[in-house]
Coordinates of C-alpha atoms in Angstrom, one line a residue:
Chain N
X8 CA 14.7 -42.6 35.2
X9 CA 18.3 -44.0 34.9
X10 CA 21.3 -41.8 34.3
X11 CA 21.7 -42.3 30.5
X12 CA 17.9 -41.9 30.1
X13 CA 18.1 -38.7 32.2
X14 CA 21.0 -37.4 30.1
X15 CA 19.2 -38.1 26.9
X16 CA 16.1 -36.4 28.2
X17 CA 18.1 -33.3 29.2
X18 CA 19.8 -33.3 25.7
X19 CA 16.4 -33.4 24.1
X20 CA 15.0 -30.7 26.4
X21 CA 18.0 -28.4 26.0
X22 CA 17.9 -29.0 22.2
X23 CA 14.3 -28.1 22.2
X24 CA 14.9 -24.9 24.1
X25 CA 17.9 -23.9 22.0
X26 CA 15.9 -24.6 18.8
X27 CA 13.0 -22.5 20.2
X28 CA 15.4 -19.7 21.0
X29 CA 16.9 -19.9 17.5
X30 CA 13.5 -19.8 15.8
X31 CA 12.5 -16.8 18.0
X32 CA 15.8 -15.1 17.1
X33 CA 15.4 -15.7 13.4
X34 CA 11.8 -14.5 13.3
X35 CA 12.6 -11.5 15.5
X36 CA 15.5 -10.5 13.3
X37 CA 13.5 -10.8 10.1
X38 CA 10.6 -8.9 11.6
X39 CA 12.8 -6.1 13.0
X40 CA 14.8 -5.8 9.8
X41 CA 11.6 -5.7 7.7
X42 CA 10.1 -3.0 9.9
X43 CA 13.2 -0.9 9.7
X44 CA 13.2 -1.2 6.0
X45 CA 9.6 -0.2 5.8
X46 CA 10.3 2.8 8.1
X47 CA 13.2 3.8 5.9
X48 CA 11.0 3.6 2.8
X49 CA 8.3 5.6 4.5
X50 CA 10.8 8.3 5.5
X51 CA 12.2 8.4 2.0
X52 CA 8.7 8.8 0.6
X53 CA 8.0 11.6 3.1
X54 CA 11.2 13.3 2.1
X55 CA 10.4 13.0 -1.6
X56 CA 6.9 14.5 -0.9
X57 CA 8.4 17.3 1.1
X58 CA 10.9 18.0 -1.6
X59 CA 8.2 18.1 -4.2
X60 CA 6.2 20.4 -2.0
X61 CA 9.1 22.8 -1.6
X62 CA 9.8 22.7 -5.3
X63 CA 6.2 23.6 -6.1
X64 CA 6.2 26.3 -3.4
X65 CA 9.4 27.9 -4.8
X66 CA 8.0 27.6 -8.3
X67 CA 4.8 29.5 -7.2
X68 CA 6.9 32.1 -5.4
X69 CA 9.0 32.7 -8.5
X70 CA 5.8 32.9 -10.6
X71 CA 4.2 35.3 -8.2
X72 CA 7.3 37.5 -8.1
X73 CA 7.4 37.5 -12.0
X74 CA 3.7 38.5 -12.2
X75 CA 4.3 41.1 -9.5
X76 CA 7.2 42.7 -11.4
X77 CA 5.3 42.4 -14.7
X78 CA 2.3 44.2 -13.1
X79 CA 4.6 46.8 -11.7
X80 CA 6.2 47.3 -15.1
X81 CA 2.9 47.6 -16.8
X82 CA 1.6 50.0 -14.3
X83 CA 4.7 52.2 -14.0
X84 CA 5.9 52.1 -17.5
X85 CA 3.3 51.4 -20.1
X86 CA 0.5 52.8 -18.0
X87 CA 2.3 56.0 -17.5
X88 CA 3.1 56.2 -21.2
X89 CA -0.5 55.8 -22.1
X90 CA -1.5 58.5 -19.6
X91 CA 1.1 60.8 -21.1
X92 CA -0.3 60.1 -24.6
X93 CA -3.9 60.7 -23.3
X94 CA -2.8 64.1 -21.8
X95 CA -1.0 65.0 -25.0
X96 CA -4.0 64.2 -27.0
X97 CA -6.2 66.2 -24.6
X98 CA -4.1 69.4 -25.0
X99 CA -4.0 69.2 -28.8
X100 CA -5.4 72.4 -30.2
X101 CA -8.0 70.8 -32.5
X102 CA -11.6 72.2 -32.5
X103 CA -14.8 70.3 -33.4
X104 CA -14.7 71.5 -37.0
X105 CA -11.2 70.2 -37.7
X106 CA -11.1 67.2 -40.1
X107 CA -9.1 65.1 -37.6
X108 CA -11.6 65.8 -34.8
X109 CA -13.7 62.7 -35.4
X110 CA -10.8 60.2 -35.8
X111 CA -9.1 61.7 -32.8
X112 CA -12.3 61.1 -30.7
X113 CA -12.1 57.4 -31.7
X114 CA -8.4 57.3 -30.8
X115 CA -9.2 58.8 -27.4
X116 CA -12.0 56.2 -26.8
X117 CA -9.7 53.3 -27.8
X118 CA -6.9 54.8 -25.6
X119 CA -9.2 55.0 -22.6
X120 CA -10.3 51.4 -23.2
X121 CA -6.6 50.4 -23.4
X122 CA -5.8 52.2 -20.1
X123 CA -8.8 50.5 -18.4
X124 CA -7.8 47.1 -19.8
X125 CA -4.3 47.5 -18.8
X126 CA -5.3 48.6 -15.3
X127 CA -7.6 45.5 -15.0
X128 CA -4.8 43.2 -16.3
X129 CA -2.4 44.7 -13.7
X130 CA -4.9 44.1 -10.9
X131 CA -5.2 40.5 -12.0
X132 CA -1.5 40.0 -11.9
X133 CA -0.8 41.7 -8.7
X134 CA -1.0 39.2 -5.8
X135 CA -1.2 41.9 -3.1
X136 CA -4.4 43.2 -4.6
X137 CA -5.8 39.7 -4.6
X138 CA -5.1 39.2 -0.9
X139 CA -6.5 42.7 -0.2
X140 CA -9.8 42.3 -1.9
X141 CA -10.3 38.6 -1.1
X142 CA -10.9 35.5 -3.1
X143 CA -14.5 36.0 -4.1
X144 CA -14.0 39.6 -5.1
X145 CA -11.0 38.7 -7.2
X146 CA -12.9 35.9 -9.0
X147 CA -15.9 38.3 -9.6
X148 CA -13.5 40.9 -11.0
X149 CA -11.9 38.3 -13.3
X150 CA -15.3 37.1 -14.6
X151 CA -16.6 40.7 -15.2
X152 CA -13.5 41.4 -17.3
X153 CA -14.0 38.2 -19.2
X154 CA -17.6 39.1 -19.8
X155 CA -16.6 42.5 -21.1
X156 CA -14.2 40.9 -23.6
X157 CA -17.3 39.2 -25.1
X158 CA -15.2 36.1 -25.8
X159 CA -17.7 33.8 -24.0
X160 CA -21.0 34.0 -22.3
X161 CA -20.3 34.2 -18.6
X162 CA -22.7 33.5 -15.7
X163 CA -21.7 33.5 -12.1
X164 CA -23.2 33.1 -8.7
X165 CA -20.7 34.3 -6.0
X166 CA -21.3 34.6 -2.3
X167 CA -20.3 38.1 -1.1
X168 CA -17.4 38.7 1.2
X169 CA -16.0 35.2 1.3
X170 CA -12.7 35.6 3.1
X171 CA -10.1 33.0 3.1
X172 CA -7.9 33.3 6.2
X173 CA -4.5 32.5 4.6
X174 CA -3.1 35.2 2.2
X175 CA -0.7 32.8 0.4
X176 CA -3.4 30.2 0.0
X177 CA -5.8 32.9 -1.3
X178 CA -3.3 33.8 -4.1
X179 CA -2.6 30.1 -5.0
X180 CA -6.4 29.4 -5.0
X181 CA -7.0 32.4 -7.3
X182 CA -4.1 31.3 -9.6
X183 CA -5.7 27.8 -9.8
X184 CA -9.0 29.4 -10.7
X185 CA -7.3 31.5 -13.4
X186 CA -5.7 28.4 -14.8
X187 CA -9.0 26.6 -14.9
X188 CA -10.6 29.6 -16.6
X189 CA -7.7 29.7 -19.1
X190 CA -8.1 25.9 -19.8
X191 CA -11.8 26.4 -20.5
X192 CA -11.0 29.2 -23.0
X193 CA -7.8 27.8 -24.6
X194 CA -8.2 24.0 -24.6
X195 CA -12.0 23.4 -24.2
X196 CA -12.9 26.2 -26.7
X197 CA -16.0 26.9 -24.6
X198 CA -18.6 29.4 -25.5
X199 CA -20.4 29.4 -22.2
X200 CA -19.0 29.4 -18.7
X201 CA -20.8 29.2 -15.4
X202 CA -19.0 29.8 -12.1
X203 CA -20.3 29.5 -8.6
X204 CA -18.4 30.3 -5.4
X205 CA -20.2 29.3 -2.2
X206 CA -19.4 28.7 1.4
X207 CA -20.3 25.1 2.3
X208 CA -19.8 24.2 5.9
X209 CA -16.3 25.1 6.9
X210 CA -15.0 25.3 3.3
X211 CA -15.3 27.3 0.1
X212 CA -16.5 25.5 -2.9
X213 CA -15.7 26.9 -6.4
X214 CA -17.4 25.3 -9.3
X215 CA -16.6 26.1 -12.9
X216 CA -18.7 24.6 -15.7
X217 CA -18.1 25.0 -19.4
X218 CA -19.8 23.7 -22.6
X219 CA -16.5 23.0 -24.3
X220 CA -15.2 19.8 -25.9
X221 CA -14.3 18.0 -22.7
X222 CA -11.6 15.4 -22.4
X223 CA -10.8 11.9 -21.2
X224 CA -9.5 12.5 -17.6
X225 CA -8.1 9.0 -17.2
X226 CA -6.2 9.1 -20.5
X227 CA -4.8 12.5 -19.7
X228 CA -3.6 11.5 -16.2
X229 CA -2.0 8.2 -17.3
X230 CA -0.6 9.4 -20.5
X231 CA 3.0 8.4 -21.2
X232 CA 3.6 11.6 -23.2
X233 CA 5.9 13.8 -21.1
X234 CA 3.9 17.0 -21.8
X235 CA 0.4 15.6 -21.9
X236 CA -1.4 16.2 -18.6
X237 CA 1.4 18.3 -17.1
X238 CA -0.9 21.3 -16.6
X239 CA -3.5 19.0 -15.0
X240 CA -0.9 17.5 -12.7
X241 CA 0.4 20.9 -11.8
X242 CA -3.2 22.0 -10.9
X243 CA -3.7 19.0 -8.7
X244 CA -0.3 19.6 -7.0
X245 CA -1.1 23.2 -6.4
X246 CA -4.4 22.2 -4.9
X247 CA -2.7 19.7 -2.7
X248 CA -0.3 22.3 -1.5
X249 CA -3.0 24.4 0.0
X250 CA -5.0 21.4 1.3
X251 CA -7.7 21.8 -1.4
X252 CA -9.4 19.1 -3.4
X253 CA -10.0 19.2 -7.1
X254 CA -12.7 17.1 -8.7
X255 CA -13.2 16.8 -12.5
X256 CA -16.4 15.7 -14.1
X257 CA -15.7 15.5 -17.8
X258 CA -16.1 13.4 -21.0
X259 CA -15.2 14.0 -24.6
X260 CA -17.9 16.2 -26.1
X261 CA -19.8 16.7 -22.9
X262 CA -18.1 19.8 -21.4
X263 CA -16.2 20.0 -18.2
X264 CA -17.2 20.6 -14.6
X265 CA -14.5 21.3 -12.1
X266 CA -15.1 21.7 -8.4
X267 CA -12.5 22.9 -6.0
X268 CA -13.1 22.7 -2.3
X269 CA -10.9 24.9 -0.1
X270 CA -11.1 24.1 3.6
X271 CA -10.6 27.0 6.0
Chain T
X25 CA -0.1 -39.4 19.6
X26 CA -3.2 -39.2 21.8
X27 CA -6.7 -38.0 21.5
X28 CA -5.9 -34.4 22.6
X29 CA -3.7 -34.0 19.5
X30 CA -6.7 -35.1 17.4
X31 CA -8.8 -32.4 19.1
X32 CA -6.2 -29.7 18.5
X33 CA -6.1 -30.6 14.8
X34 CA -9.9 -30.8 14.6
X35 CA -10.2 -27.3 16.2
X36 CA -7.6 -25.9 13.8
X37 CA -9.3 -27.6 10.9
X38 CA -12.7 -26.1 11.8
X39 CA -11.2 -22.7 12.1
X40 CA -9.4 -23.1 8.8
X41 CA -12.6 -24.0 7.1
X42 CA -14.1 -20.7 8.3
X43 CA -11.2 -18.5 7.4
X44 CA -9.1 -20.1 4.6
X45 CA -11.6 -19.7 1.7
X46 CA -12.3 -16.0 2.2
X47 CA -11.4 -13.5 -0.5
X48 CA -8.6 -11.9 1.5
X49 CA -6.6 -15.2 1.7
X50 CA -3.9 -16.2 -0.8
X51 CA -3.9 -19.4 -2.8
X52 CA -1.3 -21.2 -0.4
X53 CA -3.6 -20.8 2.6
X54 CA -6.4 -22.6 0.7
X55 CA -4.5 -25.8 0.9
X56 CA -4.2 -25.7 4.7
X57 CA -7.7 -27.3 5.4
X58 CA -6.8 -30.2 3.1
X59 CA -3.5 -30.7 4.9
X60 CA -5.1 -30.5 8.3
X61 CA -7.7 -33.1 7.2
X62 CA -5.0 -35.4 6.1
X63 CA -3.2 -35.0 9.5
X64 CA -6.4 -35.4 11.4
X65 CA -7.3 -38.7 9.6
X66 CA -3.8 -40.1 10.1
X67 CA -3.5 -39.0 13.7
X68 CA -6.9 -40.5 14.5
X69 CA -5.9 -43.8 12.7
X70 CA -2.6 -43.9 14.7
X71 CA -4.6 -43.3 17.9
X72 CA -6.9 -46.2 17.1
X73 CA -3.9 -48.5 16.3
X74 CA -2.1 -47.4 19.4
X75 CA -5.2 -48.1 21.5
X76 CA -5.1 -51.7 20.2
X77 CA -1.5 -51.9 21.4
X78 CA -0.2 -52.4 17.8
X79 CA 3.1 -50.7 16.6
X80 CA 2.6 -47.3 15.0
X81 CA 6.2 -46.7 13.8
X82 CA 5.6 -47.9 10.2
X83 CA 2.6 -45.6 9.9
X84 CA 4.7 -42.8 11.2
X85 CA 7.4 -43.5 8.6
X86 CA 4.9 -43.1 5.8
X87 CA 3.2 -40.2 7.5
X88 CA 6.5 -38.3 8.1
X89 CA 7.6 -38.8 4.5
X90 CA 4.3 -37.6 3.0
X91 CA 4.1 -34.7 5.4
X92 CA 7.6 -33.5 4.5
X93 CA 6.5 -33.5 0.8
X94 CA 3.5 -31.4 1.7
X95 CA 5.6 -29.0 3.8
X96 CA 8.0 -28.6 0.9
X97 CA 5.1 -28.0 -1.5
X98 CA 3.9 -25.2 0.8
X99 CA 7.3 -23.7 0.9
X100 CA 7.6 -23.9 -2.9
X101 CA 4.5 -21.8 -3.1
X102 CA 6.0 -19.2 -0.7
X103 CA 9.4 -18.6 -2.2
X104 CA 9.8 -16.2 -5.2
X105 CA 13.1 -17.5 -6.8
X106 CA 12.3 -19.8 -9.7
X107 CA 15.5 -21.7 -9.2
X108 CA 14.8 -22.5 -5.6
X109 CA 11.3 -23.5 -6.6
X110 CA 12.8 -26.0 -9.0
X111 CA 15.2 -27.3 -6.3
X112 CA 12.3 -27.7 -3.9
X113 CA 10.3 -29.7 -6.5
X114 CA 13.4 -31.9 -6.9
X115 CA 13.5 -32.3 -3.1
X116 CA 9.8 -33.3 -3.1
X117 CA 10.5 -35.9 -5.8
X118 CA 13.5 -37.2 -3.8
X119 CA 11.6 -37.4 -0.5
X120 CA 8.6 -39.1 -2.2
X121 CA 10.9 -41.6 -3.9
X122 CA 12.4 -42.6 -0.5
X123 CA 8.9 -44.1 0.3
X124 CA 10.2 -47.1 -1.7
X125 CA 12.9 -47.7 0.9
X126 CA 10.3 -47.5 3.7
X127 CA 8.1 -50.1 1.9
X128 CA 11.0 -52.6 1.6
X129 CA 12.3 -51.7 5.1
X130 CA 11.5 -54.7 7.4
X131 CA 12.3 -52.8 10.6
X132 CA 9.3 -51.6 12.5
X133 CA 11.1 -48.8 14.2
X134 CA 10.9 -45.1 13.3
X135 CA 13.2 -44.3 10.4
X136 CA 15.2 -41.4 11.8
X137 CA 17.3 -40.9 8.7
X138 CA 14.3 -40.2 6.6
X139 CA 13.0 -37.9 9.2
X140 CA 16.3 -36.1 9.6
X141 CA 16.9 -35.5 5.9
X142 CA 13.3 -34.3 5.4
X143 CA 13.5 -32.0 8.4
X144 CA 16.8 -30.6 7.3
X145 CA 15.3 -29.9 3.9
X146 CA 12.3 -28.1 5.4
X147 CA 14.6 -26.1 7.8
X148 CA 16.9 -25.0 4.9
X149 CA 14.1 -23.9 2.7
X150 CA 12.3 -22.1 5.5
X151 CA 15.5 -20.2 6.3
X152 CA 15.9 -19.4 2.6
X153 CA 12.3 -18.0 2.6
X154 CA 13.3 -15.8 5.6
X155 CA 16.3 -14.7 3.7
X156 CA 14.1 -13.8 0.7
X157 CA 11.9 -11.7 3.0
X158 CA 15.1 -10.1 4.4
X159 CA 16.2 -9.2 0.8
X160 CA 12.9 -8.2 -0.8
X161 CA 10.9 -6.9 2.1
X162 CA 8.0 -6.3 -0.2
X163 CA 5.2 -6.7 2.3
X164 CA 4.2 -3.6 4.3
X165 CA 3.5 -5.7 7.4
X166 CA 5.0 -9.1 7.8
X167 CA 2.6 -10.0 10.6
X168 CA -0.3 -10.0 8.1
X169 CA 1.6 -12.4 5.8
X170 CA 0.3 -15.9 5.8
X171 CA 3.5 -17.3 4.3
X172 CA 5.5 -15.8 7.1
X173 CA 3.5 -17.5 9.8
X174 CA 3.5 -20.8 7.8
X175 CA 7.3 -20.7 7.4
X176 CA 7.6 -19.9 11.1
X177 CA 5.4 -22.8 12.0
X178 CA 7.4 -25.2 9.8
X179 CA 10.7 -23.9 11.0
X180 CA 9.6 -24.2 14.6
X181 CA 8.2 -27.7 14.4
X182 CA 11.2 -29.1 12.6
X183 CA 13.9 -27.3 14.6
X184 CA 12.4 -27.9 18.0
X185 CA 11.3 -31.4 17.1
X186 CA 14.6 -32.3 15.5
X187 CA 16.2 -33.6 18.8
X188 CA 13.0 -35.1 20.0
X189 CA 12.3 -37.2 16.9
X190 CA 15.9 -37.9 16.0
X191 CA 16.5 -39.5 19.3
X192 CA 13.1 -41.2 19.3
X193 CA 14.4 -44.8 19.0
X194 CA 16.6 -44.3 22.1
X195 CA 13.4 -43.8 24.2
X196 CA 11.7 -47.0 23.1
X197 CA 12.5 -48.8 26.3
X198 CA 12.4 -45.7 28.5
X199 CA 10.8 -45.5 31.9
X200 CA 7.3 -44.2 32.3
X201 CA 8.6 -41.0 33.9
X202 CA 10.7 -40.2 30.8
X203 CA 7.9 -41.0 28.4
X204 CA 5.5 -38.8 30.4
X205 CA 8.1 -35.9 30.4
X206 CA 8.6 -36.4 26.6
X207 CA 4.8 -36.4 26.1
X208 CA 4.6 -33.0 27.8
X209 CA 7.3 -31.7 25.5
X210 CA 5.6 -33.1 22.5
X211 CA 2.3 -31.6 23.6
X212 CA 3.9 -28.2 24.0
X213 CA 5.4 -28.5 20.5
X214 CA 2.1 -29.5 19.0
X215 CA 0.1 -26.7 20.7
X216 CA 2.5 -24.1 19.5
X217 CA 2.7 -25.5 16.1
X218 CA -1.0 -25.6 15.5
X219 CA -1.3 -22.1 17.0
X220 CA 1.2 -20.9 14.4
X221 CA -0.6 -22.7 11.6
X222 CA -3.9 -21.0 12.8
X223 CA -2.1 -17.7 12.8
X224 CA -1.3 -18.2 9.1
X225 CA -5.0 -17.8 8.2
X226 CA -6.1 -15.6 11.1
X227 CA -3.3 -13.0 10.8
X228 CA -5.1 -10.9 8.3
X229 CA -8.0 -10.5 10.8
X230 CA -5.8 -10.1 13.9
X231 CA -3.2 -7.6 12.7
X232 CA -3.8 -4.4 10.8
X233 CA -2.8 -4.3 7.1
X234 CA -1.1 -0.9 6.4

């Protein structure tokens, strides 16, 4: 190898190595930048999800506080007033022969019913009671009340003493159930409702079936209307918050079956 | 040049036939086996000519020109910008039209000007592709992107081979030692290049898609 040949060869070799380093550098920079960008996007998505979760949590806390104060108000104010009215009626000096005796008896019966209904309503609103008696008992109580109202035919099959360890989650799960029940009555216009609450493995499964008009789940979920499907989305968000899964099986004219699985 | 290069291309071609036509692969990757087949046939033909002690430079001139057009075609499929796509098509037309000069060129030496212009075009558009990835960053994992590996392969072979091929004519009368050393360098370049090409259709099976 003569000197000029050697020099040329060295130029080619160095050029090759420099080019190799350059390619490596470009590829590494692109890869690193892209990875950083992806990580940033991931962090942003996580922050957004956390923010949404916090929002929902605050919303539920506010709702819970409102219901609690409403229950308190009903119990302490209207409940007391009704009790006073009941006592006042009881001490009225009217004997059996008095012409007002019969209507008064009806009024007393209605008043008693109003007091009982008010007490039941208060119990349903009060979250402390829900956590105290447990999820299955609260659901049973809600269904018995609904049955008494004779609005719909209610059937239920509930495992006894199902306790859900987390108190906050119990309240949220019960509120979801109340919302589902409300949907069946208000939107589905159901005449028959079947509810089952069972322990399956390490989770509680709540199934609510109705014979209502059903709906198109896909359409509801992907609706561009700002209000359509909002309740449904809210239900799914609440379920997500407590780590539960909601599954809808419904079609127009074929009723609705909702199952909610709550892991312990 | 040499039978080992034919074997490398053949191996890559066989691998590509197994992997390029699967559902996971994008449309650009599906052209790779065709390109490899073209390279295999030409390299084998050059090997046969070389074995008969006949000059191969004129074949290399045509081969380089057509290869540059194919590289540019691949890059045009990879970039997103419509304007750049059009510019690449124009570059393909320009490169293809330079074939006329090669036909009328009476010299039987390697046309370094053609090579350098073509290589520069490929390098520029590959860097543009990288910039686009930089700007858009749409893929969740670049390592599973066939286009990224293809661009890396093209960038690598043209940047690293630039000096080697541009100074090719200076080595025509070089000593055996120099030619042997250059052959080693060329072999390293080819091995790495075909490895990167193989990665373009194997990446989806090697790296995890997020």
